[in-house]
Short mmCIF file of C-alpha atoms in Angstrom, two decimals:
data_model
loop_
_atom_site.label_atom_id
_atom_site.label_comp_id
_atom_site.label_asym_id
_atom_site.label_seq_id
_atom_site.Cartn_x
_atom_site.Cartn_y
_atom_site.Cartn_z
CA UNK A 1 59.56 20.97 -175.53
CA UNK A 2 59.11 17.54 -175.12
CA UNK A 3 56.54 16.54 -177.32
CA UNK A 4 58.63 18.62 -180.05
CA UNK A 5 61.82 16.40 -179.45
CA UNK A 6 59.25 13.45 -179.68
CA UNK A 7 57.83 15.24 -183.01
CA UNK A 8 61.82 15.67 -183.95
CA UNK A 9 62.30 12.15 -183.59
CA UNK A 10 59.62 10.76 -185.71
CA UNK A 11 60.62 13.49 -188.36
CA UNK A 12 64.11 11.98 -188.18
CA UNK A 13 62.78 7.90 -188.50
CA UNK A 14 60.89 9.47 -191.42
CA UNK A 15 63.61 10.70 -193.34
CA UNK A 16 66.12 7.81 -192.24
CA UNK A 17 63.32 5.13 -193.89
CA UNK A 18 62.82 7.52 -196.70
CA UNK A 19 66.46 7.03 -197.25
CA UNK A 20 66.74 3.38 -196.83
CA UNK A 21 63.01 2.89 -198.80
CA UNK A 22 65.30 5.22 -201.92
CA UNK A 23 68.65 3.06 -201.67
CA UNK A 24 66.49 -0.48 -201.77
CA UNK A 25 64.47 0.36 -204.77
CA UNK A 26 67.67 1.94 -206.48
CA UNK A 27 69.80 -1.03 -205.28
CA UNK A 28 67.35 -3.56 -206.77
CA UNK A 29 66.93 -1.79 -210.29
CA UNK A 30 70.85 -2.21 -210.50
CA UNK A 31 70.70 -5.36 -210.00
CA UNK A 32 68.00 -6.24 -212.29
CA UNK A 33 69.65 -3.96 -215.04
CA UNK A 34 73.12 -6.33 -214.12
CA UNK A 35 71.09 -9.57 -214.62
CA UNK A 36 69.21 -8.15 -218.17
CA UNK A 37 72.48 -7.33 -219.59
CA UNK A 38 73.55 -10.17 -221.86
CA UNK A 39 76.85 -10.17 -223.41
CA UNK A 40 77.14 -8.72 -227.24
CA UNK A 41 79.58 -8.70 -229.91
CA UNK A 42 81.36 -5.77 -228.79
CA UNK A 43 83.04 -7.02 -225.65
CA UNK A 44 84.97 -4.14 -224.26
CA UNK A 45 81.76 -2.19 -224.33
CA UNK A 46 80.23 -5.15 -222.76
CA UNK A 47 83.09 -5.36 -220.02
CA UNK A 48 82.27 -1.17 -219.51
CA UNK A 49 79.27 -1.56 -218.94
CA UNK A 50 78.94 -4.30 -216.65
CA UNK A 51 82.05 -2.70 -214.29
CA UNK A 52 79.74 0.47 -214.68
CA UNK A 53 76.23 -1.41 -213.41
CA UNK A 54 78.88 -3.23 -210.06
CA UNK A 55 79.73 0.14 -209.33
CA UNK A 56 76.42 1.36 -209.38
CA UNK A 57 75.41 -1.83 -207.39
CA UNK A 58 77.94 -1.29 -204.50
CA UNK A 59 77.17 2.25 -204.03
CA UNK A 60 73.83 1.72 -203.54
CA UNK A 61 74.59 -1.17 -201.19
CA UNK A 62 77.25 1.26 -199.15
CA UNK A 63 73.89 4.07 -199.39
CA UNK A 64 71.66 1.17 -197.88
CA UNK A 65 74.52 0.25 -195.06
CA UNK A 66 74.78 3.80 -194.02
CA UNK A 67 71.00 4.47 -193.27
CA UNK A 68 70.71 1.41 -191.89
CA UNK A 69 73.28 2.36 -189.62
CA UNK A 70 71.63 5.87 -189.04
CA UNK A 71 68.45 4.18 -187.92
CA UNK A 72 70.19 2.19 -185.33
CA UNK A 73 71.62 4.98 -183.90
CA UNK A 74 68.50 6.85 -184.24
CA UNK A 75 66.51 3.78 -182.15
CA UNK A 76 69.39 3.74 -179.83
CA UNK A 77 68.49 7.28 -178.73
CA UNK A 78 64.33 6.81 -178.75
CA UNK A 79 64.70 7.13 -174.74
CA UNK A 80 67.72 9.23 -173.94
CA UNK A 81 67.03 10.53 -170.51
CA UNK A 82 67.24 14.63 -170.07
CA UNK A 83 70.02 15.50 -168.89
CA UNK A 84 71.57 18.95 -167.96
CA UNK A 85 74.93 18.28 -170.49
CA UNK A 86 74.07 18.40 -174.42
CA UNK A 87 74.98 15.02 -175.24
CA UNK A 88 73.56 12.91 -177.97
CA UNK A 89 70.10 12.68 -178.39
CA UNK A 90 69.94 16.36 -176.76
CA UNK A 91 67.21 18.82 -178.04
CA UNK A 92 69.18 21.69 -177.58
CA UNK A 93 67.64 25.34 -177.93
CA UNK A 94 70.19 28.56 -178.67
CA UNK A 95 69.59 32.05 -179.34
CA UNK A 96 70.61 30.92 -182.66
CA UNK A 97 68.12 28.29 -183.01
CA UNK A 98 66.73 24.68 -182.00
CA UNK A 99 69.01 21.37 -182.48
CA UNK A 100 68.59 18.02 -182.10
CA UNK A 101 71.30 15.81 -182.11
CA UNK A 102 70.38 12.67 -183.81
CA UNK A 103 71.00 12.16 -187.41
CA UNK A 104 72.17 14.60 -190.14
CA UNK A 105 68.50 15.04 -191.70
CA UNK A 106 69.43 18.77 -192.17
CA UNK A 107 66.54 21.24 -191.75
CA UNK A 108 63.38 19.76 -189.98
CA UNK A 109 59.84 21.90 -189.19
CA UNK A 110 57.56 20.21 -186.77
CA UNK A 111 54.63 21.19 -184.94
CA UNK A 112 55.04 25.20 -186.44
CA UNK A 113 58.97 25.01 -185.07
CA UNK A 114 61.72 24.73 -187.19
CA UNK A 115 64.88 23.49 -186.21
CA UNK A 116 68.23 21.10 -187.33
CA UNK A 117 68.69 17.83 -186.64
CA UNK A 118 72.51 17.16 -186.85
CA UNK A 119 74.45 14.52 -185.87
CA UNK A 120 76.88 14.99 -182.48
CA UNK A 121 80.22 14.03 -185.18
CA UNK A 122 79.48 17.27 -187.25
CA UNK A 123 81.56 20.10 -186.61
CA UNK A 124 78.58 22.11 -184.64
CA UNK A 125 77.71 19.04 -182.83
CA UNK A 126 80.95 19.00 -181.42
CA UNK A 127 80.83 22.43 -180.00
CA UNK A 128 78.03 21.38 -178.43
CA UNK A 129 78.91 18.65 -176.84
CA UNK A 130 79.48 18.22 -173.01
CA UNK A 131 77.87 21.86 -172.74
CA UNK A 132 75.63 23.17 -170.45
CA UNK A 133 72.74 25.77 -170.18
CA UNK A 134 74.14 29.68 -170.15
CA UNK A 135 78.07 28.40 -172.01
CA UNK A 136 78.58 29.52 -175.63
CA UNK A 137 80.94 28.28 -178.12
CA UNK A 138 81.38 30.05 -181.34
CA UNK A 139 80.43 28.38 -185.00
CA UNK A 140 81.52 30.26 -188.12
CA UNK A 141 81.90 33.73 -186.29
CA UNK A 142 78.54 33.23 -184.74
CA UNK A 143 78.07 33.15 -180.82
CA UNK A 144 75.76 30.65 -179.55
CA UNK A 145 74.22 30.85 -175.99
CA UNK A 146 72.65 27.24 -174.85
CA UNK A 147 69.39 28.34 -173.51
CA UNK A 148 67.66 24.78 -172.88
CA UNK A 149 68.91 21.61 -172.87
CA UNK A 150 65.93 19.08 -173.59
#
């Protein structure tokens, strides 16, 4: 189990740089396409246009801040120490399936395992939470049984 949370972890910095590689690129064609744009005839258009290519600037910059942020908190739980409470950074096995609360990079398969990194602020990561091995809590009508806590 723990060379799967290890193989979990590097699936997570994977996606995280994936996302911040994506949102770099995206941010700098913006802001070449906002520095190529020179000002026509038709000025309202113009004016459209350019509010258009900021908007399209700052929401890349806010997609950039947040995985930047997720990779920091992703670093920040590299050596999380087992512990017998599901807390973050917890690999957390259920009858229901494997967890590991990190990130929100959604479905993960590693090493022939599949299981769902989610972050410890969504809803099921808050059930989770402060839990031990043999408790359930319920998720959308669905029992859960903590079998290991990794």
């Amino acid at each position: 189990m723990e060379a799967l949370k290890a193989a979990l972890y590097d699936a997570c910095s994977r996606f995280i740089e994936g996302r911040i590689e994506t949102a770099e690129t995206a941010l700098a064609q913006a802001q070449e396409a906002s520095n190529d744009d020179t000002k026509s005839s038709a000025g309202d258009k113009f004016e459209t246009t350019r509010e258009m290519m900021q908007q399209d600037i700052f929401r890349n910059k806010k997609l950039l801040a947040d995985a930047q942020q997720n990779l920091g908190l992703l670093k920040s739980l590299a050596d999380v120490p087992v512990s017998e409470v599901v807390k973050n950074g917890s690999l957390v096995e259920t009858n229901q399936g494997l967890f590991y609360l990190s990130i929100s990079a959604g479905q993960l398969s590693v090493s022939g395992k599949t299981a769902f990194a989610i972050s410890a602020a969504s809803p099921v990561g808050q059930l989770m939470l402060g839990k031990r091995v043999g408790e359930v809590f319920t998720f959308n009508q669905k029992a859960y049984t903590i079998v290991n806590v990794l």
